[in-house]
Each structure stands twice: as C-alpha cells, then as structure tokens.
C-alpha cells in the first residue's frame, strides 16, 4: 500500500492536488479526521494506492498528524506527506474570486486575513514534515504536472527540487535555500533573446560566453555537495533550492537546468520553472 497524505492551507490548491492523485490511480478521500485514518487503512487493506486530505477542517485533531505520520512510518507503511501552500495574497484573492468562506470564518473574527494567520500557526509544524509546493503563482495545470513528477520519485531517498523564479513575482515559500543570479548578464536586454527562455539554445550560448556564469554554477554545486548530506542525516524528505533572477525567464531557468544536469546522476532531481512563459 502507498499512502499519500495531502495537507496545506485553505485556498492553496489541495483539491486540485487530491484530484491529480485520484487521476493517477489513487483512492482519494477528502476531509478525513486524523483519528479515522487507521480505520480507513484497515477497511481498504486491498487497495494499493490511497490519498487522504487532512487539513484545518479536521479541527484540533489536525495537530496529531505528525504523530500519525511517525507511527505509520515506524510500522513500515509507505507514507508520504504533500503540503500545499500559497502566499496570503494568493489565498485571499482565491477566496474573493470563489466567494466561498474560509473554513475558520465562523470561529475567527477579522476576515480572511485573520483566518489565514491562525491557520498558518496551527499548521506550521506539519509543513516541515513533507514535500512542500508553493502554488502562489501557479495554475492548476502546472500543479498537476508537479505532482505527476513528484509521484515518480523513490520514496526512500531525499529529493532535490531546483526551482527557477522571478524576484518581481516574489520568493517561493517552499524554498529551503535561495540563490540570487540577478548580477549575471541579462539576456532580456538583447531584443532577439527577450522572447526566449533559459532553455533555448541562443540564450544558453549567451550565458555560456560569460565566465562568471560557469563559476557561479560550480560554486553552488560545491555548496550543495557539502551540505546536502546534513539534510539527509536530519531525515528530510526533500530540499528545495530556488534560483531567482528578475523575471524568472532567462538566467534562473538556465542555472536551474545546469544544476539539474550536474546532480542528475547523484540525486533525485525535480526541476520547476515557476514563472516561465
């Protein structure tokens, strides 16, 4: 049996994530109290893949989720936790667009922003347990693609996510490390390169022509090779390294792809380009 527990903030995209898991062949259950998970697993003993969404709607029992994850893993259950998050602005905008109340609205005064703040405090410990995905500037289709890639990883090994982004769109919330590459030469100012991305050959040649770009890649590789073993010893399931340039279109994309090529044979690598168009 493979069990995926989906948690995260209201309005962050958990429903999309659970539907993506269902489409991938998982038996999906939404809004299940933590105390009922063990019974569900016994009831579905013959089912190979199960996905369960557990979040703030479960009330105070959601605080026992870390203990449940630990107990399941100690028993040898193939249990993974996927935590979906987004910025306050993105969550508030989504609630305004859908005109749906926040699950905490009946208990918390002060509107959506106050509810978001309380929810963040209640789920803070859970966020650190699993693989985090920041959906602030991400549409549903891209989130589905990320989940498909994530499902293919070996559950017994740490995963290294390399994520490009643009600083003008905000730093990813799920980043464990952030590297700023805005000091490198910018292809944007070449009008022939502007509509392209860091995955296109002309942009690659432009950046490869500058010695500082290669030096920077070497330095980041050396840093990660030195410190990734510490994350492994800390029993981390995933590490996200965010590479940022101004718009997330050229330099950060190229550097992320270069790092992925360097680590592809050593680690489980996921590459995400949040702001590429």
Short mmCIF file of C-alpha atoms in Angstrom, two decimals, residues 25-234:
data_model
loop_
_atom_site.label_atom_id
_atom_site.label_comp_id
_atom_site.label_asym_id
_atom_site.label_seq_id
_atom_site.Cartn_x
_atom_site.Cartn_y
_atom_site.Cartn_z
CA UNK A 25 -4.91 5.89 -9.72
CA UNK A 26 -5.14 6.71 -6.02
CA UNK A 27 -8.27 6.03 -3.96
CA UNK A 28 -8.92 9.61 -2.80
CA UNK A 29 -10.65 10.67 0.41
CA UNK A 30 -11.16 14.33 1.29
CA UNK A 31 -11.50 15.96 4.73
CA UNK A 32 -10.90 12.89 6.89
CA UNK A 33 -10.34 13.31 10.67
CA UNK A 34 -6.90 12.12 11.75
CA UNK A 35 -8.37 9.55 14.14
CA UNK A 36 -10.14 7.80 11.25
CA UNK A 37 -7.06 7.24 9.07
CA UNK A 38 -6.06 3.96 10.74
CA UNK A 39 -9.60 2.59 10.30
CA UNK A 40 -9.64 3.65 6.67
CA UNK A 41 -6.38 1.79 6.02
CA UNK A 42 -7.82 -1.37 7.58
CA UNK A 43 -11.01 -1.03 5.55
CA UNK A 44 -9.04 -0.54 2.33
CA UNK A 45 -6.40 -3.17 3.04
CA UNK A 46 -6.57 -4.49 -0.52
CA UNK A 47 -6.18 -1.08 -2.16
CA UNK A 48 -2.65 -0.39 -3.42
CA UNK A 49 -2.71 3.44 -3.54
CA UNK A 50 -4.59 5.75 -1.16
CA UNK A 51 -4.61 9.55 -0.91
CA UNK A 52 -6.18 11.33 2.07
CA UNK A 53 -6.64 15.09 2.51
CA UNK A 54 -6.30 16.25 6.13
CA UNK A 55 -6.34 19.94 6.96
CA UNK A 56 -7.78 22.58 9.26
CA UNK A 57 -11.32 21.34 8.58
CA UNK A 58 -10.48 18.41 10.89
CA UNK A 59 -10.36 20.84 13.81
CA UNK A 60 -7.85 20.48 16.61
CA UNK A 61 -7.19 16.85 15.67
CA UNK A 62 -5.04 18.06 12.77
CA UNK A 63 -2.36 18.73 15.39
CA UNK A 64 -1.94 14.96 15.86
CA UNK A 65 -0.99 14.45 12.19
CA UNK A 66 2.79 14.49 12.87
CA UNK A 67 2.38 11.68 15.43
CA UNK A 68 0.29 9.67 12.94
CA UNK A 69 2.89 10.05 10.18
CA UNK A 70 5.65 8.95 12.55
CA UNK A 71 3.67 5.93 13.77
CA UNK A 72 2.79 4.81 10.24
CA UNK A 73 6.39 5.08 9.06
CA UNK A 74 7.63 3.20 12.13
CA UNK A 75 5.31 0.35 11.15
CA UNK A 76 6.77 0.29 7.67
CA UNK A 77 3.82 1.97 5.91
CA UNK A 78 4.88 3.69 2.68
CA UNK A 79 3.58 7.09 3.82
CA UNK A 80 4.32 10.42 2.15
CA UNK A 81 3.10 13.88 3.11
CA UNK A 82 2.42 16.52 0.48
CA UNK A 83 1.96 20.05 1.85
CA UNK A 84 0.34 22.63 -0.45
CA UNK A 85 0.84 26.29 0.41
CA UNK A 86 0.48 29.77 -1.07
CA UNK A 87 1.03 33.39 -0.08
CA UNK A 88 -1.53 35.33 1.94
CA UNK A 89 -2.29 37.49 -1.10
CA UNK A 90 -2.90 34.49 -3.37
CA UNK A 91 -5.15 32.75 -0.84
CA UNK A 92 -7.18 35.89 -0.13
CA UNK A 93 -7.62 36.53 -3.86
CA UNK A 94 -8.85 32.96 -4.46
CA UNK A 95 -11.42 33.20 -1.67
CA UNK A 96 -12.62 36.53 -3.11
CA UNK A 97 -12.92 35.04 -6.60
CA UNK A 98 -14.83 31.95 -5.50
CA UNK A 99 -16.93 33.82 -2.90
CA UNK A 100 -16.53 30.90 -0.52
CA UNK A 101 -15.98 31.44 3.22
CA UNK A 102 -12.75 30.36 4.89
CA UNK A 103 -13.23 27.17 6.99
CA UNK A 104 -12.30 29.16 10.11
CA UNK A 105 -14.63 32.08 9.35
CA UNK A 106 -17.25 31.03 11.92
CA UNK A 107 -14.65 30.83 14.72
CA UNK A 108 -12.27 33.68 13.88
CA UNK A 109 -13.19 37.36 13.63
CA UNK A 110 -11.27 39.78 11.43
CA UNK A 111 -11.96 38.41 7.96
CA UNK A 112 -9.97 36.17 5.65
CA UNK A 113 -6.57 37.60 6.58
CA UNK A 114 -7.11 36.81 10.25
CA UNK A 115 -8.22 33.26 9.38
CA UNK A 116 -5.12 32.77 7.23
CA UNK A 117 -2.86 33.88 10.09
CA UNK A 118 -4.44 31.47 12.57
CA UNK A 119 -4.29 28.60 10.07
CA UNK A 120 -0.58 29.21 9.43
CA UNK A 121 0.18 28.97 13.14
CA UNK A 122 -1.85 25.78 13.56
CA UNK A 123 -0.23 24.01 10.59
CA UNK A 124 3.34 25.29 10.96
CA UNK A 125 4.73 22.01 12.33
CA UNK A 126 3.01 19.94 9.65
CA UNK A 127 4.54 21.98 6.84
CA UNK A 128 8.02 20.82 7.80
CA UNK A 129 7.16 17.11 7.61
CA UNK A 130 6.81 16.55 3.90
CA UNK A 131 7.26 17.81 0.38
CA UNK A 132 6.09 21.42 0.10
CA UNK A 133 4.64 23.01 -3.03
CA UNK A 134 4.05 26.77 -3.24
CA UNK A 135 1.18 27.46 -5.65
CA UNK A 136 1.10 31.26 -5.29
CA UNK A 137 1.79 31.99 -8.96
CA UNK A 138 0.92 28.58 -10.32
CA UNK A 139 -2.16 27.48 -12.24
CA UNK A 140 -3.94 24.17 -11.76
CA UNK A 141 -2.37 22.51 -14.79
CA UNK A 142 1.16 23.28 -13.66
CA UNK A 143 0.41 21.98 -10.15
CA UNK A 144 -0.87 18.72 -11.68
CA UNK A 145 2.38 18.39 -13.64
CA UNK A 146 4.44 18.97 -10.49
CA UNK A 147 2.53 16.24 -8.65
CA UNK A 148 2.99 13.77 -11.52
CA UNK A 149 6.75 14.37 -11.40
CA UNK A 150 6.79 14.05 -7.60
CA UNK A 151 4.97 10.71 -7.65
CA UNK A 152 7.72 9.16 -9.76
CA UNK A 153 10.37 9.72 -7.08
CA UNK A 154 11.83 6.95 -4.95
CA UNK A 155 10.17 7.36 -1.56
CA UNK A 156 13.22 6.04 0.29
CA UNK A 157 15.56 8.78 -0.98
CA UNK A 158 15.72 12.53 -0.47
CA UNK A 159 14.63 14.62 -3.46
CA UNK A 160 16.33 17.79 -4.66
CA UNK A 161 14.00 20.32 -6.25
CA UNK A 162 15.58 23.09 -8.34
CA UNK A 163 13.10 25.90 -8.88
CA UNK A 164 13.60 28.98 -11.01
CA UNK A 165 11.62 32.14 -10.20
CA UNK A 166 11.48 35.88 -10.75
CA UNK A 167 12.06 38.18 -7.79
CA UNK A 168 9.46 40.61 -9.11
CA UNK A 169 6.87 37.86 -8.59
CA UNK A 170 8.02 37.01 -5.06
CA UNK A 171 10.28 34.41 -3.46
CA UNK A 172 8.81 30.85 -3.36
CA UNK A 173 7.52 29.99 0.10
CA UNK A 174 8.70 26.38 -0.16
CA UNK A 175 12.37 27.30 -0.73
CA UNK A 176 14.95 25.93 1.73
CA UNK A 177 17.74 27.89 0.03
CA UNK A 178 17.60 30.90 -2.29
CA UNK A 179 20.33 31.97 -4.72
CA UNK A 180 20.17 35.37 -6.43
CA UNK A 181 21.54 35.42 -10.01
CA UNK A 182 20.50 38.97 -10.92
CA UNK A 183 24.17 40.01 -11.00
CA UNK A 184 24.79 37.82 -14.07
CA UNK A 185 24.46 39.26 -17.62
CA UNK A 186 20.81 39.60 -18.58
CA UNK A 187 19.63 38.25 -21.97
CA UNK A 188 16.50 40.38 -21.61
CA UNK A 189 18.33 43.41 -22.94
CA UNK A 190 19.02 41.66 -26.24
CA UNK A 191 15.76 42.08 -28.15
CA UNK A 192 16.35 38.86 -30.10
CA UNK A 193 16.69 36.88 -26.85
CA UNK A 194 13.94 38.60 -24.87
CA UNK A 195 11.04 36.35 -26.00
CA UNK A 196 13.10 33.18 -25.43
CA UNK A 197 13.84 31.31 -22.20
CA UNK A 198 16.87 29.82 -20.48
CA UNK A 199 16.09 26.50 -22.15
CA UNK A 200 16.58 27.90 -25.68
CA UNK A 201 19.94 27.46 -27.38
CA UNK A 202 20.59 31.16 -28.18
CA UNK A 203 20.12 32.10 -24.51
CA UNK A 204 22.33 29.21 -23.42
CA UNK A 205 25.13 30.40 -25.73
CA UNK A 206 24.75 33.97 -24.45
CA UNK A 207 25.20 32.86 -20.82
CA UNK A 208 27.90 30.30 -21.57
CA UNK A 209 30.00 33.10 -23.05
CA UNK A 210 30.37 34.71 -19.62
CA UNK A 211 32.94 33.04 -17.33
CA UNK A 212 31.12 34.19 -14.16
CA UNK A 213 28.10 32.06 -15.04
CA UNK A 214 30.14 28.85 -15.07
CA UNK A 215 31.94 29.89 -11.85
CA UNK A 216 28.63 30.51 -10.13
CA UNK A 217 27.29 27.09 -11.13
CA UNK A 218 30.49 25.44 -9.84
CA UNK A 219 30.21 27.31 -6.52
CA UNK A 220 26.58 26.29 -5.98
CA UNK A 221 27.36 22.68 -6.87
CA UNK A 222 30.19 22.64 -4.33
CA UNK A 223 27.97 24.19 -1.66
CA UNK A 224 25.16 21.68 -2.19
CA UNK A 225 27.50 18.70 -2.34
CA UNK A 226 28.89 19.74 1.01
CA UNK A 227 25.61 20.36 2.82
CA UNK A 228 23.00 18.03 1.29
CA UNK A 229 24.29 15.11 3.43
CA UNK A 230 23.31 17.15 6.50
CA UNK A 231 19.71 17.29 5.28
CA UNK A 232 19.80 13.52 4.77
CA UNK A 233 21.05 13.00 8.34
CA UNK A 234 18.20 15.22 9.53
#
